[in-house]
């Protein structure tokens, strides 16, 4: 279960019915869901005249609410997990119940939206390389060192190519080995 404690300062005003009344609370939840699902612009909430809340506070609470829904959807949080985390900010039971109901109703939509916009780096599918021997340049009369052309082919049908010297190539290889070791360490600790 992922913690949303980093969002508490932004979510705390939701617990105070004098700062955010029940009608404004419901509108904030509705606008947050719509923003997360891409059904409305993020600025729509600021133009909603029925929400009588300071603009800076409203934006902060709105951002916190969107992030909270996103975090709960990402971790596939159960109602019990949601309740236990939101009780830490002393959210009134009627508001807590509403948030749990909305999350239960919209969780799959949130998760599908997150899958659709997920960012992934391209995967390297092949590596080609070539060694050239550099004799001289416009600046230096004599170099006599090898230069390597490395070309990564990716699953996105993009080729990434670059030139490097032997020490640079060795640094790249060592960095890749370190990365593999770190991934193996993380996977073995699960």
PDB file of C-alpha atoms in Angstrom:
ATOM      1  CA  UNK A   1       0.000   0.000   0.000  1.00  0.00           C
ATOM      2  CA  UNK A   2       1.377   3.377  -0.972  1.00  0.00           C
ATOM      3  CA  UNK A   3       1.102   6.268   1.443  1.00  0.00           C
ATOM      4  CA  UNK A   4      -0.429   9.618   0.548  1.00  0.00           C
ATOM      5  CA  UNK A   5       0.994  11.399   3.602  1.00  0.00           C
ATOM      6  CA  UNK A   6       2.869  13.788   1.303  1.00  0.00           C
ATOM      7  CA  UNK A   7      -0.550  15.040   0.136  1.00  0.00           C
ATOM      8  CA  UNK A   8      -1.953  15.680   3.620  1.00  0.00           C
ATOM      9  CA  UNK A   9      -1.126  19.415   3.706  1.00  0.00           C
ATOM     10  CA  UNK A  10      -3.093  19.867   0.482  1.00  0.00           C
ATOM     11  CA  UNK A  11      -5.966  17.604   1.591  1.00  0.00           C
ATOM     12  CA  UNK A  12      -6.394  18.946   5.154  1.00  0.00           C
ATOM     13  CA  UNK A  13      -8.817  21.741   4.141  1.00  0.00           C
ATOM     14  CA  UNK A  14     -11.223  19.028   2.921  1.00  0.00           C
ATOM     15  CA  UNK A  15     -11.759  18.040   6.548  1.00  0.00           C
ATOM     16  CA  UNK A  16     -12.877  21.538   7.568  1.00  0.00           C
ATOM     17  CA  UNK A  17     -16.503  22.190   6.602  1.00  0.00           C
ATOM     18  CA  UNK A  18     -16.147  25.892   7.440  1.00  0.00           C
ATOM     19  CA  UNK A  19     -13.390  26.285   4.848  1.00  0.00           C
ATOM     20  CA  UNK A  20     -14.943  24.031   2.214  1.00  0.00           C
ATOM     21  CA  UNK A  21     -18.689  23.484   2.541  1.00  0.00           C
ATOM     22  CA  UNK A  22     -20.412  20.252   1.488  1.00  0.00           C
ATOM     23  CA  UNK A  23     -21.513  21.584  -1.909  1.00  0.00           C
ATOM     24  CA  UNK A  24     -17.977  22.790  -2.707  1.00  0.00           C
ATOM     25  CA  UNK A  25     -16.559  19.458  -1.515  1.00  0.00           C
ATOM     26  CA  UNK A  26     -18.801  17.538  -3.908  1.00  0.00           C
ATOM     27  CA  UNK A  27     -17.886  19.873  -6.774  1.00  0.00           C
ATOM     28  CA  UNK A  28     -14.143  19.492  -6.037  1.00  0.00           C
ATOM     29  CA  UNK A  29     -14.496  15.691  -6.079  1.00  0.00           C
ATOM     30  CA  UNK A  30     -16.495  15.840  -9.349  1.00  0.00           C
ATOM     31  CA  UNK A  31     -14.010  18.193 -11.035  1.00  0.00           C
ATOM     32  CA  UNK A  32     -11.065  16.091  -9.800  1.00  0.00           C
ATOM     33  CA  UNK A  33     -12.534  12.938 -11.322  1.00  0.00           C
ATOM     34  CA  UNK A  34     -13.258  14.727 -14.594  1.00  0.00           C
ATOM     35  CA  UNK A  35      -9.740  16.164 -14.738  1.00  0.00           C
ATOM     36  CA  UNK A  36      -8.154  12.774 -14.052  1.00  0.00           C
ATOM     37  CA  UNK A  37     -10.267  11.167 -16.758  1.00  0.00           C
ATOM     38  CA  UNK A  38      -9.500  13.970 -19.208  1.00  0.00           C
ATOM     39  CA  UNK A  39     -13.115  15.073 -19.420  1.00  0.00           C
ATOM     40  CA  UNK A  40     -12.439  18.692 -18.460  1.00  0.00           C
ATOM     41  CA  UNK A  41      -9.650  21.224 -18.318  1.00  0.00           C
ATOM     42  CA  UNK A  42      -7.906  21.654 -14.981  1.00  0.00           C
ATOM     43  CA  UNK A  43      -8.944  25.326 -14.955  1.00  0.00           C
ATOM     44  CA  UNK A  44     -12.654  24.479 -15.123  1.00  0.00           C
ATOM     45  CA  UNK A  45     -12.763  24.289 -11.340  1.00  0.00           C
ATOM     46  CA  UNK A  46     -11.556  27.897 -11.030  1.00  0.00           C
ATOM     47  CA  UNK A  47     -14.370  29.144 -13.246  1.00  0.00           C
ATOM     48  CA  UNK A  48     -17.049  27.296 -11.240  1.00  0.00           C
ATOM     49  CA  UNK A  49     -18.801  30.162  -9.408  1.00  0.00           C
ATOM     50  CA  UNK A  50     -20.658  27.821  -7.038  1.00  0.00           C
ATOM     51  CA  UNK A  51     -17.390  26.937  -5.272  1.00  0.00           C
ATOM     52  CA  UNK A  52     -16.813  29.794  -2.866  1.00  0.00           C
ATOM     53  CA  UNK A  53     -13.199  29.035  -1.870  1.00  0.00           C
ATOM     54  CA  UNK A  54     -10.040  31.138  -2.113  1.00  0.00           C
ATOM     55  CA  UNK A  55      -8.433  30.552  -5.533  1.00  0.00           C
ATOM     56  CA  UNK A  56      -4.993  29.484  -4.285  1.00  0.00           C
ATOM     57  CA  UNK A  57      -6.488  27.156  -1.685  1.00  0.00           C
ATOM     58  CA  UNK A  58      -8.904  25.738  -4.251  1.00  0.00           C
ATOM     59  CA  UNK A  59      -6.097  24.958  -6.704  1.00  0.00           C
ATOM     60  CA  UNK A  60      -4.030  23.340  -3.968  1.00  0.00           C
ATOM     61  CA  UNK A  61      -6.911  21.166  -2.728  1.00  0.00           C
ATOM     62  CA  UNK A  62      -7.928  20.314  -6.286  1.00  0.00           C
ATOM     63  CA  UNK A  63      -4.376  19.221  -7.170  1.00  0.00           C
ATOM     64  CA  UNK A  64      -4.140  17.187  -3.979  1.00  0.00           C
ATOM     65  CA  UNK A  65      -7.466  15.490  -4.674  1.00  0.00           C
ATOM     66  CA  UNK A  66      -6.482  14.584  -8.242  1.00  0.00           C
ATOM     67  CA  UNK A  67      -3.150  13.219  -6.971  1.00  0.00           C
ATOM     68  CA  UNK A  68      -4.937  11.267  -4.217  1.00  0.00           C
ATOM     69  CA  UNK A  69      -7.342   9.590  -6.676  1.00  0.00           C
ATOM     70  CA  UNK A  70      -4.443   8.856  -8.989  1.00  0.00           C
ATOM     71  CA  UNK A  71      -2.376   7.308  -6.191  1.00  0.00           C
ATOM     72  CA  UNK A  72      -5.277   5.170  -4.974  1.00  0.00           C
ATOM     73  CA  UNK A  73      -5.965   3.950  -8.516  1.00  0.00           C
ATOM     74  CA  UNK A  74      -2.290   3.258  -9.156  1.00  0.00           C
ATOM     75  CA  UNK A  75      -1.999   1.092  -6.042  1.00  0.00           C
ATOM     76  CA  UNK A  76      -5.466  -0.448  -6.522  1.00  0.00           C
ATOM     77  CA  UNK A  77      -6.315   0.600  -2.968  1.00  0.00           C
ATOM     78  CA  UNK A  78      -9.235  -1.102  -1.243  1.00  0.00           C
ATOM     79  CA  UNK A  79     -11.915   0.828   0.643  1.00  0.00           C
ATOM     80  CA  UNK A  80     -10.283  -0.187   3.929  1.00  0.00           C
ATOM     81  CA  UNK A  81      -6.915   1.202   2.808  1.00  0.00           C
ATOM     82  CA  UNK A  82      -8.525   4.419   1.604  1.00  0.00           C
ATOM     83  CA  UNK A  83     -10.411   4.862   4.869  1.00  0.00           C
ATOM     84  CA  UNK A  84      -7.340   4.207   7.018  1.00  0.00           C
ATOM     85  CA  UNK A  85      -5.267   6.774   5.154  1.00  0.00           C
ATOM     86  CA  UNK A  86      -7.935   9.475   5.010  1.00  0.00           C
ATOM     87  CA  UNK A  87      -8.891   9.084   8.669  1.00  0.00           C
ATOM     88  CA  UNK A  88      -5.426  10.486   9.474  1.00  0.00           C
ATOM     89  CA  UNK A  89      -6.597  13.919   8.295  1.00  0.00           C
ATOM     90  CA  UNK A  90      -9.807  13.679  10.374  1.00  0.00           C
ATOM     91  CA  UNK A  91     -12.074  13.699   7.340  1.00  0.00           C
ATOM     92  CA  UNK A  92     -15.755  13.667   8.443  1.00  0.00           C
ATOM     93  CA  UNK A  93     -17.441  10.311   7.926  1.00  0.00           C
ATOM     94  CA  UNK A  94     -19.917  11.582   5.289  1.00  0.00           C
ATOM     95  CA  UNK A  95     -17.061  12.995   3.184  1.00  0.00           C
ATOM     96  CA  UNK A  96     -14.994   9.872   3.703  1.00  0.00           C
ATOM     97  CA  UNK A  97     -17.920   7.733   2.580  1.00  0.00           C
ATOM     98  CA  UNK A  98     -18.425   9.901  -0.518  1.00  0.00           C
ATOM     99  CA  UNK A  99     -14.727   9.618  -1.469  1.00  0.00           C
ATOM    100  CA  UNK A 100     -14.838   5.835  -1.018  1.00  0.00           C
ATOM    101  CA  UNK A 101     -18.004   5.569  -3.128  1.00  0.00           C
ATOM    102  CA  UNK A 102     -16.530   7.715  -5.894  1.00  0.00           C
ATOM    103  CA  UNK A 103     -13.290   5.746  -5.829  1.00  0.00           C
ATOM    104  CA  UNK A 104     -15.175   2.432  -6.003  1.00  0.00           C
ATOM    105  CA  UNK A 105     -17.279   3.696  -8.917  1.00  0.00           C
ATOM    106  CA  UNK A 106     -14.414   5.280 -10.888  1.00  0.00           C
ATOM    107  CA  UNK A 107     -11.407   3.104  -9.982  1.00  0.00           C
ATOM    108  CA  UNK A 108     -11.468   1.025 -13.177  1.00  0.00           C
ATOM    109  CA  UNK A 109     -11.871   4.140 -15.332  1.00  0.00           C
ATOM    110  CA  UNK A 110      -8.921   5.750 -13.530  1.00  0.00           C
ATOM    111  CA  UNK A 111      -6.809   2.629 -14.004  1.00  0.00           C
ATOM    112  CA  UNK A 112      -7.718   2.334 -17.709  1.00  0.00           C
ATOM    113  CA  UNK A 113      -6.873   5.996 -18.261  1.00  0.00           C
ATOM    114  CA  UNK A 114      -3.524   5.511 -16.492  1.00  0.00           C
ATOM    115  CA  UNK A 115      -2.717   2.515 -18.692  1.00  0.00           C
ATOM    116  CA  UNK A 116      -3.600   4.470 -21.830  1.00  0.00           C
ATOM    117  CA  UNK A 117      -1.246   7.342 -20.992  1.00  0.00           C
ATOM    118  CA  UNK A 118       1.544   5.295 -19.457  1.00  0.00           C
ATOM    119  CA  UNK A 119       4.993   6.380 -20.566  1.00  0.00           C
ATOM    120  CA  UNK A 120       7.512   3.741 -21.496  1.00  0.00           C
ATOM    121  CA  UNK A 121      11.011   4.121 -22.790  1.00  0.00           C
ATOM    122  CA  UNK A 122      11.739   2.211 -25.991  1.00  0.00           C
ATOM    123  CA  UNK A 123      13.356  -1.174 -25.537  1.00  0.00           C
ATOM    124  CA  UNK A 124      16.685  -1.890 -27.192  1.00  0.00           C
ATOM    125  CA  UNK A 125      16.230  -4.795 -29.592  1.00  0.00           C
ATOM    126  CA  UNK A 126      19.643  -4.902 -31.235  1.00  0.00           C
ATOM    127  CA  UNK A 127      23.070  -3.319 -31.043  1.00  0.00           C
ATOM    128  CA  UNK A 128      25.376  -2.710 -33.977  1.00  0.00           C
ATOM    129  CA  UNK A 129      28.847  -1.329 -33.698  1.00  0.00           C
ATOM    130  CA  UNK A 130      31.747  -0.368 -35.893  1.00  0.00           C
ATOM    131  CA  UNK A 131      35.300   0.602 -35.100  1.00  0.00           C
ATOM    132  CA  UNK A 132      37.089   3.303 -37.072  1.00  0.00           C
ATOM    133  CA  UNK A 133      40.658   4.316 -36.634  1.00  0.00           C
ATOM    134  CA  UNK A 134      41.059   8.085 -36.453  1.00  0.00           C
ATOM    135  CA  UNK A 135      44.421   9.254 -37.829  1.00  0.00           C
ATOM    136  CA  UNK A 136      44.065  13.042 -37.564  1.00  0.00           C
ATOM    137  CA  UNK A 137      41.545  15.865 -37.288  1.00  0.00           C
ATOM    138  CA  UNK A 138      41.329  19.444 -38.513  1.00  0.00           C
ATOM    139  CA  UNK A 139      42.765  20.570 -35.185  1.00  0.00           C
ATOM    140  CA  UNK A 140      45.324  17.860 -34.447  1.00  0.00           C
ATOM    141  CA  UNK A 141      47.817  16.514 -36.946  1.00  0.00           C
ATOM    142  CA  UNK A 142      48.179  13.097 -35.318  1.00  0.00           C
ATOM    143  CA  UNK A 143      45.634  11.233 -33.143  1.00  0.00           C
ATOM    144  CA  UNK A 144      45.938   7.527 -33.958  1.00  0.00           C
ATOM    145  CA  UNK A 145      43.126   6.285 -31.727  1.00  0.00           C
ATOM    146  CA  UNK A 146      40.105   4.058 -32.306  1.00  0.00           C
ATOM    147  CA  UNK A 147      36.596   5.552 -32.446  1.00  0.00           C
ATOM    148  CA  UNK A 148      33.505   3.429 -31.999  1.00  0.00           C
ATOM    149  CA  UNK A 149      30.163   3.930 -33.697  1.00  0.00           C
ATOM    150  CA  UNK A 150      27.434   2.381 -31.525  1.00  0.00           C
ATOM    151  CA  UNK A 151      23.919   2.019 -32.899  1.00  0.00           C
ATOM    152  CA  UNK A 152      20.994   0.867 -30.756  1.00  0.00           C
ATOM    153  CA  UNK A 153      17.917  -0.389 -32.601  1.00  0.00           C
ATOM    154  CA  UNK A 154      14.696  -0.021 -30.607  1.00  0.00           C
ATOM    155  CA  UNK A 155      11.235  -1.549 -30.699  1.00  0.00           C
ATOM    156  CA  UNK A 156       9.923   1.871 -31.743  1.00  0.00           C
ATOM    157  CA  UNK A 157      11.869   1.508 -35.020  1.00  0.00           C
ATOM    158  CA  UNK A 158      14.209   4.297 -34.018  1.00  0.00           C
ATOM    159  CA  UNK A 159      17.948   4.017 -34.256  1.00  0.00           C
ATOM    160  CA  UNK A 160      20.050   5.767 -31.661  1.00  0.00           C
ATOM    161  CA  UNK A 161      23.646   6.138 -32.728  1.00  0.00           C
ATOM    162  CA  UNK A 162      26.691   7.878 -31.303  1.00  0.00           C
ATOM    163  CA  UNK A 163      30.452   7.974 -31.543  1.00  0.00           C
ATOM    164  CA  UNK A 164      32.673   7.346 -28.546  1.00  0.00           C
ATOM    165  CA  UNK A 165      36.289   6.698 -27.631  1.00  0.00           C
ATOM    166  CA  UNK A 166      37.532   3.515 -26.017  1.00  0.00           C
ATOM    167  CA  UNK A 167      37.437   4.957 -22.441  1.00  0.00           C
ATOM    168  CA  UNK A 168      33.916   6.285 -23.040  1.00  0.00           C
ATOM    169  CA  UNK A 169      32.823   2.883 -24.336  1.00  0.00           C
ATOM    170  CA  UNK A 170      34.329   1.210 -21.277  1.00  0.00           C
ATOM    171  CA  UNK A 171      32.435   3.648 -19.014  1.00  0.00           C
ATOM    172  CA  UNK A 172      29.198   2.817 -20.862  1.00  0.00           C
ATOM    173  CA  UNK A 173      29.770  -0.926 -20.467  1.00  0.00           C
ATOM    174  CA  UNK A 174      30.562  -0.552 -16.749  1.00  0.00           C
ATOM    175  CA  UNK A 175      27.456   1.595 -16.207  1.00  0.00           C
ATOM    176  CA  UNK A 176      25.289  -0.981 -17.958  1.00  0.00           C
ATOM    177  CA  UNK A 177      26.773  -3.784 -15.830  1.00  0.00           C
ATOM    178  CA  UNK A 178      26.101  -1.750 -12.679  1.00  0.00           C
ATOM    179  CA  UNK A 179      22.520  -1.215 -13.821  1.00  0.00           C
ATOM    180  CA  UNK A 180      22.001  -4.934 -14.438  1.00  0.00           C
ATOM    181  CA  UNK A 181      23.436  -5.770 -10.993  1.00  0.00           C
ATOM    182  CA  UNK A 182      21.134  -3.208  -9.345  1.00  0.00           C
ATOM    183  CA  UNK A 183      18.047  -4.571 -11.113  1.00  0.00           C
ATOM    184  CA  UNK A 184      19.031  -8.132 -10.132  1.00  0.00           C
ATOM    185  CA  UNK A 185      19.520  -6.997  -6.514  1.00  0.00           C
ATOM    186  CA  UNK A 186      16.104  -5.327  -6.415  1.00  0.00           C
ATOM    187  CA  UNK A 187      14.367  -8.308  -7.998  1.00  0.00           C
ATOM    188  CA  UNK A 188      16.050 -10.796  -5.655  1.00  0.00           C
ATOM    189  CA  UNK A 189      15.010  -8.791  -2.580  1.00  0.00           C
ATOM    190  CA  UNK A 190      11.297  -9.139  -3.383  1.00  0.00           C
TER     191      UNK A 190
END
